[in-house]
Amino acid sequence: MSGEFAYIEWLRKRTPTHPRVLIGPGDDCAALAPGTRPLLVTTDMLMDGTDFLLAEVDPRRIGRKAMAVNLSDIAAMAGVPIAAVVSVALPQITNARKLAEELYLGMREMADRFQVPIVGGDTNSWDGKLVISVTLFGEATERGSVRRNGAKPGDWLYVTGPLGGSILGRHLDFMPRIAEALALHEAVDLDAMIDISDGLSADLHHILEESGCGATLDADAIPIHPDAILRSQSSGRPPLEHALTDGEDFELIFAVSPEQIHRVPSQYHRIGVCTPSGYTILEGTTPRPLTPRGWIHPLS
Amino acid sequence: MSGEFAYIEWLRKRTPTHPRVLIGPGDDCAALAPGTRPLLVTTDMLMDGTDFLLAEVDPRRIGRKAMAVNLSDIAAMAGVPIAAVVSVALPQITNARKLAEELYLGMREMADRFQVPIVGGDTNSWDGKLVISVTLFGEATERGSVRRNGAKPGDWLYVTGPLGGSILGRHLDFMPRIAEALALHEAVDLDAMIDISDGLSADLHHILEESGCGATLDADAIPIHPDAILRSQSSGRPPLEHALTDGEDFELIFAVSPEQIHRVPSQYHRIGVCTPSGYTILEGTTPRPLTPRGWIHPLS
């Protein structure tokens, strides 16, 4: 780890002590006290023009999103977040230092909600656009972590909240479902879980592929966010399509066996059921094939 | 973690099993078995045009460097590397998939030398230049990790190899001093250590600042790499200046008390001594003040 020295000092002063942090920012590595449970690791990179528009958005919101998308991955495994490291490539603008500080404060704002210290990083400047890469560590609970691959035919499928239209702003301001995931994992045997980054239809498909099963969704049961209706007015596509494919909702999809469903809190939305094969959505009584389509990654 | 799905599959097939890896690429998080010793964490971001020139360099060398600079940070703490995660922002070129694969193979080539599995990542494409961010985990040995802050007046200062002119190619092709650091840490009580990324004079200054002492270097004792002499011919600056300030040598600087120096292997170069204060270099018998100058970070 390297980076500009005065900025490292500024970071250091703002890094609170934390029982797990043996060495914080300012050495070649950070050091964390070892835990007794499996260490979860996730990393996500956000780029100006793809994941946010620096010209239009308060850098604190960008910082919050950079941290929150990683927290969402820990939530998807029902893990407890522990600590983060952050790398940035800053554009060569006159107030780059201010930008770096605002990004950091945004990341800290989100991280602080989950008692996650930022223990190190690498701050760079270059002739390109802003890039932020966060790596987050967490720990499985004593109940283990929840994978994508445990869904079984007959399992009921749920989402934690309404979907679609996140591009109107929620993709920057969502709250990662850490608390919800931990409470669920405590109360219910979760067979599989994933967070919605690519869109319901694409991310549920990841669960199905990994689990080797299919699913039938109930169109009427899919919770549609008011933003999906707003988007629909400008796109001309039905709100349901936005809920299925928009992505960056960062709600959780989870699968629960029928014997366990009475333990699922009533605020969650049962959207369908796992089947031996196939991938369809019922609109009324008419099944329509679903494609694993969502946010199209440019490399696909 | 997300990214393009076929590429994730490609990665998965190339990720060897490893006793510490409970969950590898392809879920929301990777999971590592907990260790008993402190977890070291470092992260470094490399950018096209700053850390390498994609137009001129084989992507495998870029991949190797991206992994090696992180390994060098683990070496600087005398740690054992354990696992890595990788994020990339790929330029939108026609053969981006091939580029991603070559980068990965370069990273793997370097990581494999130290039995480090790449357990996850985030692959993106954007309208900017190539950015690679690696986060590496390691573990302290039973002798703990070596900090920057333990040097004391009277300590002798060493470097592991000749310095200067790395821009001629070594900055891409160096071997991180993991094995050397572990052997040293086993044989000698190391009071402080750092790797040379910013240049001898800047990085030694980090040790001095953290340790609250000064140093006097012996100009005749500083090992000058043949590349520094080559650079000198075109720059007109003395080879010694290149050795002091060029950076990206990725050799180690370490401090050892006089009682311990007989244990330091003879191939290492004793370049000076720690003093209560000041920062100078002796050329013959003439002391010249040293500045903590090296690679100038744009934010300085």
Coordinates of C-alpha atoms in Angstrom, one line a residue:
Chain A
M1 CA 0.0 0.0 0.0
S2 CA 1.3 3.4 -0.8
G3 CA -0.2 6.7 -1.7
E4 CA 0.2 10.3 -0.8
F5 CA 1.5 10.8 2.7
A6 CA -0.5 13.8 4.0
Y7 CA -3.6 12.0 2.9
I8 CA -2.6 8.9 4.8
E9 CA -2.0 11.0 7.9
W10 CA -5.5 12.5 7.4
L11 CA -6.9 9.0 7.1
R12 CA -5.1 7.7 10.1
K13 CA -6.5 10.4 12.3
R14 CA -9.9 9.4 11.3
T15 CA -9.5 5.7 11.8
P16 CA -11.1 4.8 15.1
T17 CA -9.5 2.1 17.2
H18 CA -11.3 -1.2 16.8
P19 CA -10.6 -4.4 18.7
R20 CA -9.9 -6.5 15.6
V21 CA -7.5 -3.9 14.1
L22 CA -3.9 -4.6 15.1
I23 CA -2.4 -2.3 12.5
G24 CA -4.4 0.3 10.7
P25 CA -3.5 2.6 7.8
G26 CA 0.1 3.7 7.3
D27 CA 2.3 0.6 7.2
D28 CA 3.0 -1.8 4.3
C29 CA 0.0 -3.9 5.4
A30 CA -2.9 -3.6 7.8
A31 CA -3.2 -6.4 10.3
L32 CA -6.4 -7.9 11.8
A33 CA -6.6 -10.1 14.8
P34 CA -7.5 -13.7 13.6
G35 CA -11.1 -14.8 14.1
T36 CA -12.4 -18.3 14.8
R37 CA -14.9 -18.4 11.9
P38 CA -14.4 -18.5 8.1
L39 CA -13.2 -15.2 6.6
L40 CA -15.5 -13.8 3.9
V41 CA -13.9 -11.6 1.2
T42 CA -15.6 -9.6 -1.5
T43 CA -14.4 -6.9 -3.9
D44 CA -16.2 -4.5 -6.2
M45 CA -14.8 -1.8 -8.4
L46 CA -16.9 1.3 -9.4
M47 CA -16.1 3.5 -12.3
D48 CA -17.2 7.0 -13.3
G49 CA -19.6 6.8 -16.2
T50 CA -20.6 3.3 -15.5
D51 CA -21.6 3.1 -11.8
F52 CA -22.0 6.8 -11.1
L53 CA -21.6 10.2 -12.8
L54 CA -19.0 12.2 -10.9
A55 CA -20.1 15.4 -12.7
E56 CA -23.7 15.0 -11.4
V57 CA -23.4 13.3 -8.0
D58 CA -22.1 14.4 -4.6
P59 CA -18.9 12.4 -4.0
R60 CA -20.2 11.3 -0.6
R61 CA -23.0 9.4 -2.3
I62 CA -20.4 7.8 -4.5
G63 CA -18.3 6.8 -1.5
R64 CA -21.4 5.4 0.2
K65 CA -22.3 3.3 -2.8
A66 CA -18.7 2.0 -3.2
M67 CA -18.9 0.7 0.4
A68 CA -22.5 -0.4 0.3
V69 CA -22.2 -2.6 -2.8
N70 CA -19.5 -4.6 -1.0
L71 CA -21.6 -4.8 2.2
S72 CA -24.4 -6.1 0.1
D73 CA -22.2 -9.0 -1.0
I74 CA -21.5 -9.8 2.7
A75 CA -25.2 -9.6 3.4
A76 CA -25.8 -12.1 0.6
M77 CA -23.7 -14.7 2.4
A78 CA -25.4 -13.7 5.8
G79 CA -22.0 -12.6 7.1
V80 CA -20.9 -10.0 9.6
P81 CA -18.7 -7.3 8.0
I82 CA -15.4 -6.8 9.7
A83 CA -13.1 -4.4 7.9
A84 CA -12.4 -2.8 4.5
V85 CA -9.6 -1.6 2.3
V86 CA -10.0 1.0 -0.4
S87 CA -8.1 1.9 -3.6
V88 CA -8.9 4.9 -5.7
A89 CA -7.6 6.4 -8.9
L90 CA -8.4 10.1 -8.8
P91 CA -8.8 12.3 -11.8
Q92 CA -6.4 15.1 -12.1
I93 CA -8.8 17.9 -11.2
T94 CA -7.8 20.9 -9.1
N95 CA -9.7 19.8 -6.0
A96 CA -8.6 16.1 -6.1
R97 CA -7.7 16.1 -2.5
K98 CA -11.1 17.4 -1.5
L99 CA -12.7 14.7 -3.7
A100 CA -10.6 12.1 -2.0
E101 CA -11.7 13.3 1.4
E102 CA -15.4 13.5 0.4
L103 CA -15.3 10.0 -1.1
Y104 CA -13.6 8.7 2.1
L105 CA -16.2 10.4 4.3
G106 CA -19.0 8.8 2.3
M107 CA -17.4 5.4 2.6
R108 CA -16.9 5.9 6.3
E109 CA -20.5 7.1 6.7
M110 CA -21.8 3.8 5.3
A111 CA -19.1 1.7 7.0
D112 CA -19.7 3.2 10.4
R113 CA -23.3 2.0 10.3
F114 CA -21.9 -1.5 10.5
Q115 CA -18.9 -0.8 12.7
V116 CA -16.6 -1.5 9.8
P117 CA -13.2 0.2 10.0
I118 CA -11.3 1.2 6.8
V119 CA -7.9 -0.2 7.6
G120 CA -5.9 0.7 4.6
G121 CA -5.8 1.6 0.9
D122 CA -4.0 3.0 -2.0
T123 CA -4.6 6.5 -3.3
N124 CA -3.5 7.3 -6.8
S125 CA -3.9 10.1 -9.3
W126 CA -4.0 9.7 -13.0
D127 CA -5.2 11.2 -16.3
G128 CA -8.3 9.0 -16.4
K129 CA -11.7 9.1 -14.7
L130 CA -12.4 8.2 -11.1
V131 CA -12.2 4.5 -10.2
I132 CA -12.9 3.2 -6.7
S133 CA -12.2 -0.4 -5.6
V134 CA -13.3 -1.6 -2.2
T135 CA -12.4 -5.0 -0.7
L136 CA -14.4 -6.0 2.3
F137 CA -13.8 -8.7 4.9
G138 CA -16.5 -10.4 6.9
E139 CA -17.0 -13.4 9.0
A140 CA -19.6 -16.2 8.8
T141 CA -21.8 -16.5 11.8
E142 CA -21.8 -19.7 13.9
R143 CA -24.6 -20.9 11.5
G144 CA -22.1 -20.8 8.6
S145 CA -22.5 -18.8 5.4
V146 CA -25.4 -19.0 2.9
R147 CA -24.4 -20.0 -0.6
R148 CA -26.0 -19.7 -4.0
N149 CA -26.1 -23.4 -4.5
G150 CA -28.4 -24.8 -1.9
A151 CA -31.9 -24.2 -3.4
K152 CA -34.1 -27.3 -4.0
P153 CA -37.2 -28.0 -6.0
G154 CA -40.1 -27.1 -3.8
D155 CA -38.3 -24.2 -2.0
W156 CA -40.1 -21.0 -1.8
L157 CA -38.4 -17.9 -3.2
Y158 CA -38.5 -14.5 -1.5
V159 CA -37.2 -11.0 -2.0
T160 CA -36.6 -8.5 0.8
G161 CA -38.1 -5.4 -0.9
P162 CA -39.6 -3.8 -4.0
L163 CA -37.7 -3.8 -7.2
G164 CA -37.0 -1.7 -10.3
G165 CA -36.1 1.8 -11.3
S166 CA -33.0 2.1 -9.0
I167 CA -31.3 4.2 -11.6
L168 CA -33.5 7.1 -10.4
G169 CA -31.3 7.3 -7.4
R170 CA -31.6 4.3 -5.2
H171 CA -28.6 2.6 -6.8
L172 CA -26.6 5.3 -4.9
D173 CA -28.5 5.4 -1.7
F174 CA -29.7 1.9 -0.8
M175 CA -29.0 0.4 2.6
P176 CA -27.3 -3.0 2.4
R177 CA -29.4 -5.7 3.9
I178 CA -26.8 -6.8 6.5
A179 CA -29.2 -6.6 9.5
E180 CA -32.0 -8.3 7.6
A181 CA -29.8 -11.1 6.4
L182 CA -28.4 -11.8 9.9
A183 CA -31.9 -11.8 11.4
L184 CA -33.2 -14.1 8.7
H185 CA -30.2 -16.5 9.0
E186 CA -30.8 -16.7 12.7
A187 CA -34.5 -17.4 12.4
V188 CA -34.7 -19.6 9.2
D189 CA -32.7 -22.3 7.5
L190 CA -31.8 -20.4 4.3
D191 CA -31.1 -22.8 1.4
A192 CA -29.7 -20.1 -0.9
M193 CA -29.3 -16.4 -1.1
I194 CA -28.0 -13.7 -3.4
D195 CA -28.2 -9.9 -3.6
I196 CA -29.7 -8.2 -6.6
S197 CA -27.1 -6.4 -8.5
D198 CA -27.8 -7.5 -12.1
G199 CA -31.6 -7.7 -11.8
L200 CA -34.0 -10.2 -10.3
S201 CA -34.2 -12.4 -13.3
A202 CA -30.4 -12.6 -13.8
D203 CA -29.5 -13.0 -10.2
L204 CA -32.1 -15.6 -9.4
H205 CA -30.8 -17.4 -12.5
H206 CA -27.4 -17.5 -10.8
I207 CA -29.0 -19.3 -7.8
L208 CA -30.8 -21.7 -10.2
E209 CA -27.6 -22.5 -12.1
E210 CA -25.6 -23.1 -9.0
S211 CA -28.3 -25.1 -7.4
G212 CA -29.2 -27.1 -10.5
C213 CA -32.9 -26.4 -10.4
G214 CA -35.5 -24.2 -12.1
A215 CA -38.1 -21.7 -10.9
T216 CA -41.6 -20.4 -11.5
L217 CA -42.3 -16.9 -10.5
D218 CA -45.7 -15.3 -9.9
A219 CA -45.9 -12.0 -11.7
D220 CA -48.6 -10.6 -9.3
A221 CA -46.3 -11.3 -6.3
I222 CA -43.3 -9.5 -7.5
P223 CA -43.0 -6.2 -5.5
I224 CA -42.7 -3.3 -7.8
H225 CA -41.0 -0.2 -6.6
P226 CA -42.7 3.2 -7.4
D227 CA -39.5 4.0 -9.2
A228 CA -40.2 1.2 -11.6
I229 CA -43.6 2.8 -12.4
L230 CA -41.9 6.1 -13.0
R231 CA -39.3 4.5 -15.3
S232 CA -42.1 2.7 -17.1
Q233 CA -43.7 6.1 -18.0
S234 CA -40.5 7.2 -19.8
S235 CA -39.4 3.8 -21.2
G236 CA -42.8 2.5 -22.4
R237 CA -41.8 -0.9 -20.9
P238 CA -44.2 -2.4 -18.2
P239 CA -43.2 -1.8 -14.6
L240 CA -42.8 -5.6 -14.1
E241 CA -40.0 -5.6 -16.7
H242 CA -38.2 -3.0 -14.8
A243 CA -38.6 -4.9 -11.6
L244 CA -37.3 -8.1 -13.3
T245 CA -34.3 -6.6 -15.1
D246 CA -33.2 -3.2 -13.9
G247 CA -30.7 -4.3 -11.4
E248 CA -28.8 -2.5 -8.6
D249 CA -31.8 -2.9 -6.2
F250 CA -29.5 -4.6 -3.7
E251 CA -32.4 -6.4 -2.1
L252 CA -31.8 -10.1 -1.3
I253 CA -33.4 -13.1 -3.0
F254 CA -33.6 -16.2 -0.8
A255 CA -34.8 -19.7 -0.9
V256 CA -36.6 -21.5 2.0
S257 CA -38.0 -25.1 2.2
P258 CA -41.8 -25.3 2.8
E259 CA -41.2 -26.6 6.3
Q260 CA -39.5 -23.4 7.3
I261 CA -41.6 -20.7 5.6
H262 CA -43.6 -20.0 8.8
R263 CA -40.4 -18.5 10.2
V264 CA -40.0 -16.0 7.4
P265 CA -41.0 -12.5 8.6
S266 CA -44.2 -11.4 6.9
Q267 CA -42.7 -8.2 5.4
Y268 CA -40.8 -10.2 2.8
H269 CA -42.3 -11.0 -0.5
R270 CA -42.8 -14.6 -1.7
I271 CA -42.3 -14.3 -5.4
G272 CA -42.3 -17.9 -6.6
V273 CA -41.1 -21.5 -6.1
C274 CA -38.2 -23.6 -7.2
T275 CA -38.9 -26.4 -9.7
P276 CA -36.9 -29.3 -11.0
S277 CA -36.1 -27.4 -14.2
G278 CA -37.2 -24.5 -16.4
Y279 CA -37.5 -20.8 -15.7
T280 CA -40.8 -19.1 -16.2
I281 CA -43.1 -16.4 -14.8
L282 CA -46.9 -16.9 -14.5
E283 CA -48.9 -13.9 -15.6
G284 CA -52.4 -14.8 -14.5
T285 CA -52.3 -18.5 -15.5
T286 CA -50.1 -18.0 -18.5
P287 CA -46.5 -19.1 -18.2
R288 CA -43.9 -17.1 -20.0
P289 CA -40.3 -18.1 -20.3
L290 CA -37.9 -15.9 -18.4
T291 CA -34.4 -15.2 -19.7
P292 CA -31.5 -14.6 -17.3
R293 CA -31.4 -11.1 -18.6
G294 CA -30.6 -8.1 -16.6
W295 CA -27.9 -5.5 -16.7
I296 CA -25.9 -6.7 -19.7
H297 CA -22.2 -6.9 -18.8
P298 CA -20.2 -5.5 -21.7
L299 CA -18.2 -8.7 -21.9
S300 CA -21.2 -11.0 -22.2
Chain B
M1 CA -18.5 -9.6 -6.5
S2 CA -20.0 -9.8 -10.0
G3 CA -18.6 -9.6 -13.5
E4 CA -19.1 -11.4 -16.8
F5 CA -20.3 -15.0 -16.3
A6 CA -18.4 -16.9 -18.9
Y7 CA -15.2 -15.3 -17.7
I8 CA -16.0 -16.3 -14.1
E9 CA -16.5 -19.9 -15.3
W10 CA -13.1 -19.6 -17.1
L11 CA -11.5 -18.4 -13.8
R12 CA -13.2 -21.1 -11.7
K13 CA -11.8 -23.9 -13.9
R14 CA -8.3 -22.4 -13.4
T15 CA -8.5 -22.0 -9.6
P16 CA -6.8 -24.9 -8.0
T17 CA -8.1 -26.3 -4.8
H18 CA -6.2 -25.0 -1.8
P19 CA -6.6 -26.1 1.9
R20 CA -7.4 -22.5 3.1
V21 CA -10.0 -21.8 0.4
L22 CA -13.5 -22.8 1.5
I23 CA -15.3 -20.9 -1.3
G24 CA -13.5 -19.8 -4.4
P25 CA -14.7 -17.6 -7.3
G26 CA -18.4 -17.6 -8.3
D27 CA -20.3 -16.8 -5.1
D28 CA -21.1 -13.4 -3.6
C29 CA -18.0 -13.7 -1.4
A30 CA -15.0 -16.0 -1.2
A31 CA -14.4 -17.7 2.1
L32 CA -11.1 -18.7 3.7
A33 CA -10.6 -21.0 6.6
P34 CA -9.6 -18.9 9.7
G35 CA -6.0 -18.9 10.7
T36 CA -4.5 -18.6 14.1
R37 CA -2.2 -15.7 13.4
P38 CA -2.8 -12.0 12.5
L39 CA -4.2 -11.5 9.0
L40 CA -2.2 -9.1 6.9
V41 CA -4.0 -7.1 4.2
T42 CA -2.6 -4.9 1.5
T43 CA -4.1 -3.4 -1.7
D44 CA -2.5 -1.7 -4.7
M45 CA -4.1 -0.3 -7.8
L46 CA -2.2 -0.1 -11.1
M47 CA -3.3 2.2 -13.9
D48 CA -2.4 2.3 -17.6
G49 CA -0.2 5.2 -18.4
T50 CA 1.1 5.5 -14.8
D51 CA 2.2 2.0 -13.7
F52 CA 2.5 0.4 -17.2
L53 CA 1.9 1.2 -20.8
L54 CA -0.7 -1.3 -22.2
A55 CA 0.2 -0.3 -25.7
E56 CA 3.8 -1.3 -25.3
V57 CA 3.8 -4.1 -22.7
D58 CA 2.7 -7.8 -22.8
P59 CA -0.4 -8.0 -20.6
R60 CA 1.1 -11.0 -18.8
R61 CA 3.9 -8.7 -17.5
I62 CA 1.3 -6.2 -16.3
G63 CA -0.6 -9.0 -14.5
R64 CA 2.7 -10.2 -12.9
K65 CA 3.4 -6.7 -11.7
A66 CA -0.1 -6.2 -10.3
M67 CA 0.4 -9.3 -8.2
A68 CA 4.0 -8.7 -7.4
V69 CA 3.6 -5.2 -6.0
N70 CA 1.2 -6.6 -3.5
L71 CA 3.4 -9.5 -2.6
S72 CA 6.2 -7.0 -2.0
D73 CA 4.0 -5.3 0.7
I74 CA 3.5 -8.7 2.4
A75 CA 7.3 -9.3 2.2
A76 CA 7.9 -5.9 3.8
M77 CA 6.0 -7.1 6.9
A78 CA 7.8 -10.5 6.7
G79 CA 4.4 -12.2 6.2
V80 CA 3.4 -15.3 4.4
P81 CA 1.0 -14.6 1.5
I82 CA -2.3 -16.6 1.6
A83 CA -4.8 -15.5 -1.1
A84 CA -5.7 -12.6 -3.4
V85 CA -8.8 -11.0 -5.0
V86 CA -8.5 -9.0 -8.2
S87 CA -10.7 -6.2 -9.7
V88 CA -10.2 -5.0 -13.2
A89 CA -11.7 -2.2 -15.4
L90 CA -11.0 -3.3 -19.0
P91 CA -10.9 -0.9 -21.9
Q92 CA -13.5 -1.4 -24.6
I93 CA -11.2 -2.9 -27.1
T94 CA -12.1 -5.7 -29.5
N95 CA -10.0 -8.4 -27.7
A96 CA -10.9 -7.4 -24.1
R97 CA -11.7 -11.0 -23.2
K98 CA -8.2 -12.0 -24.4
L99 CA -6.7 -9.1 -22.4
A100 CA -8.6 -10.2 -19.3
E101 CA -7.3 -13.8 -19.7
E102 CA -3.7 -12.7 -20.3
L103 CA -3.7 -10.4 -17.3
Y104 CA -5.1 -13.2 -15.2
L105 CA -2.5 -15.6 -16.4
G106 CA 0.2 -13.2 -15.6
M107 CA -1.2 -12.7 -12.1
R108 CA -1.5 -16.4 -11.6
E109 CA 2.1 -17.0 -12.8
M110 CA 3.4 -14.7 -10.1
A111 CA 0.8 -15.9 -7.5
D112 CA 1.6 -19.5 -8.2
R113 CA 5.3 -19.0 -7.2
F114 CA 4.1 -18.3 -3.7
Q115 CA 1.1 -20.8 -3.7
V116 CA -1.3 -17.9 -3.6
P117 CA -4.8 -18.7 -5.0
I118 CA -6.8 -16.0 -6.6
V119 CA -10.2 -16.5 -4.8
G120 CA -12.4 -13.9 -6.4
G121 CA -12.7 -10.6 -8.2
D122 CA -14.8 -8.2 -10.1
T123 CA -14.4 -7.9 -13.9
N124 CA -15.7 -4.7 -15.6
S125 CA -15.5 -3.0 -18.9
W126 CA -15.6 0.7 -19.4
D127 CA -14.8 3.6 -21.7
G128 CA -11.5 4.3 -19.8
K129 CA -8.1 2.9 -19.7
L130 CA -7.1 -0.4 -18.0
V131 CA -7.1 -0.4 -14.2
I132 CA -6.2 -3.4 -12.0
S133 CA -6.7 -3.5 -8.3
V134 CA -5.3 -6.5 -6.3
T135 CA -6.0 -7.1 -2.6
L136 CA -3.7 -9.6 -1.0
F137 CA -4.0 -11.4 2.3
G138 CA -1.2 -12.9 4.3
E139 CA -0.4 -14.0 7.7
A140 CA 2.3 -13.0 10.2
T141 CA 4.7 -15.8 11.1
E142 CA 5.0 -17.0 14.7
R143 CA 7.6 -14.2 15.2
G144 CA 5.0 -11.6 14.4
S145 CA 5.1 -9.0 11.7
V146 CA 7.8 -6.4 11.1
R147 CA 6.7 -2.8 11.3
R148 CA 8.1 0.4 10.0
N149 CA 8.3 1.9 13.5
G150 CA 10.9 -0.1 15.4
A151 CA 14.2 1.3 14.1
K152 CA 16.5 2.7 16.9
P153 CA 19.5 5.0 16.9
G154 CA 22.5 2.8 16.4
D155 CA 20.7 0.3 14.2
W156 CA 22.4 -0.6 11.0
L157 CA 20.5 -0.2 7.8
Y158 CA 20.5 -2.7 4.9
V159 CA 19.0 -3.1 1.5
T160 CA 18.5 -6.5 -0.2
G161 CA 19.7 -5.6 -3.7
P162 CA 21.0 -3.0 -6.1
L163 CA 18.9 0.1 -6.8
G164 CA 18.0 2.5 -9.6
G165 CA 16.8 2.5 -13.2
S166 CA 13.9 0.1 -12.7
I167 CA 12.0 2.0 -15.3
L168 CA 14.1 0.2 -17.9
G169 CA 12.0 -2.9 -17.2
R170 CA 12.6 -4.2 -13.7
H171 CA 9.6 -2.4 -12.4
L172 CA 7.5 -4.9 -14.4
D173 CA 9.7 -8.0 -13.8
F174 CA 11.0 -7.9 -10.3
M175 CA 10.6 -10.8 -7.9
P176 CA 9.0 -9.9 -4.6
R177 CA 11.3 -10.5 -1.7
I178 CA 9.0 -12.9 0.2
A179 CA 11.5 -15.7 0.6
E180 CA 14.3 -13.3 1.6
A181 CA 12.1 -11.6 4.1
L182 CA 10.9 -14.8 5.7
A183 CA 14.5 -16.1 6.0
L184 CA 15.7 -12.8 7.4
H185 CA 12.9 -12.7 9.9
E186 CA 13.7 -16.2 11.0
A187 CA 17.4 -15.5 11.4
V188 CA 17.6 -11.9 12.7
D189 CA 15.6 -9.7 15.0
L190 CA 14.4 -7.1 12.4
D191 CA 13.6 -3.7 14.1
A192 CA 11.9 -2.2 11.0
M193 CA 11.4 -3.1 7.3
I194 CA 9.8 -1.5 4.2
D195 CA 9.8 -2.3 0.5
I196 CA 11.2 0.3 -2.0
S197 CA 8.3 1.5 -4.1
D198 CA 8.9 5.3 -3.9
G199 CA 12.7 5.2 -3.9
L200 CA 15.3 4.5 -1.2
S201 CA 15.4 8.0 0.1
A202 CA 11.6 8.4 0.4
D203 CA 10.9 4.9 1.7
L204 CA 13.7 4.9 4.3
H205 CA 12.3 8.3 5.4
H206 CA 9.0 6.5 6.1
I207 CA 10.9 4.2 8.5
L208 CA 12.6 7.2 10.2
E209 CA 9.3 9.1 10.6
E210 CA 7.5 6.2 12.0
S211 CA 10.5 5.2 14.3
G212 CA 11.2 8.8 15.4
C213 CA 14.9 8.7 14.5
G214 CA 17.3 9.9 11.8
A215 CA 19.9 8.2 9.6
T216 CA 23.2 8.7 7.9
L217 CA 23.9 6.8 4.7
D218 CA 27.2 5.9 3.2
A219 CA 27.2 6.9 -0.5
D220 CA 29.9 4.3 -1.3
A221 CA 27.9 1.5 0.2
I222 CA 24.7 2.0 -1.7
P223 CA 24.4 -0.7 -4.3
I224 CA 23.9 0.8 -7.7
H225 CA 22.1 -1.3 -10.3
P226 CA 23.6 -1.3 -13.9
D227 CA 20.2 0.1 -15.0
A228 CA 20.9 3.2 -12.9
I229 CA 24.2 3.7 -14.8
L230 CA 22.3 3.4 -18.1
R231 CA 19.7 5.8 -17.0
S232 CA 22.4 8.2 -15.8
Q233 CA 23.8 8.3 -19.4
S234 CA 20.6 9.6 -20.7
S235 CA 19.5 11.7 -17.7
G236 CA 22.8 13.4 -17.0
R237 CA 22.1 12.8 -13.2
P238 CA 24.7 10.7 -11.2
P239 CA 23.9 7.0 -10.9
L240 CA 23.7 7.4 -7.1
E241 CA 20.8 9.8 -7.5
H242 CA 18.9 7.2 -9.6
A243 CA 19.6 4.6 -6.9
L244 CA 18.3 7.0 -4.2
T245 CA 15.2 8.3 -5.9
D246 CA 14.0 6.2 -8.9
G247 CA 11.7 3.9 -7.0
E248 CA 9.9 0.7 -7.9
D249 CA 13.0 -1.4 -7.1
F250 CA 10.9 -3.5 -4.7
E251 CA 14.0 -4.4 -2.7
L252 CA 13.7 -4.3 1.1
I253 CA 15.2 -1.8 3.5
F254 CA 15.7 -3.2 7.0
A255 CA 17.1 -2.1 10.3
V256 CA 19.0 -4.3 12.7
S257 CA 20.6 -3.6 16.1
P258 CA 24.5 -3.9 16.2
E259 CA 24.2 -7.0 18.4
Q260 CA 22.3 -8.8 15.6
I261 CA 24.3 -7.9 12.5
H262 CA 26.4 -11.0 12.5
R263 CA 23.3 -12.8 11.6
V264 CA 22.5 -10.8 8.5
P265 CA 23.5 -12.8 5.4
S266 CA 26.5 -11.3 3.7
Q267 CA 24.8 -10.7 0.4
Y268 CA 22.8 -7.8 1.8
H269 CA 24.2 -4.3 1.6
R270 CA 24.8 -2.3 4.7
I271 CA 24.0 1.2 3.6
G272 CA 24.1 3.3 6.8
V273 CA 23.2 3.7 10.4
C274 CA 20.2 5.1 12.3
T275 CA 21.0 8.3 14.3
P276 CA 19.0 10.2 16.9
S277 CA 18.0 12.7 14.3
G278 CA 18.8 14.2 10.9
Y279 CA 18.9 12.6 7.4
T280 CA 22.2 12.8 5.6
I281 CA 24.4 10.9 3.2
L282 CA 28.2 10.8 3.5
E283 CA 30.0 11.3 0.2
G284 CA 33.6 10.6 1.2
T285 CA 33.7 12.5 4.5
T286 CA 31.3 15.2 3.4
P287 CA 27.7 14.9 4.7
R288 CA 25.0 16.1 2.4
P289 CA 21.4 16.5 3.6
L290 CA 18.9 14.0 2.1
T291 CA 15.4 14.9 1.3
P292 CA 12.6 12.3 1.5
R293 CA 12.3 12.7 -2.3
G294 CA 11.5 9.9 -4.6
W295 CA 8.7 9.2 -7.0
I296 CA 6.6 12.3 -6.5
H297 CA 3.0 11.4 -5.9
P298 CA 0.7 13.8 -7.8
L299 CA -1.1 14.7 -4.6
S300 CA 2.0 15.7 -2.6

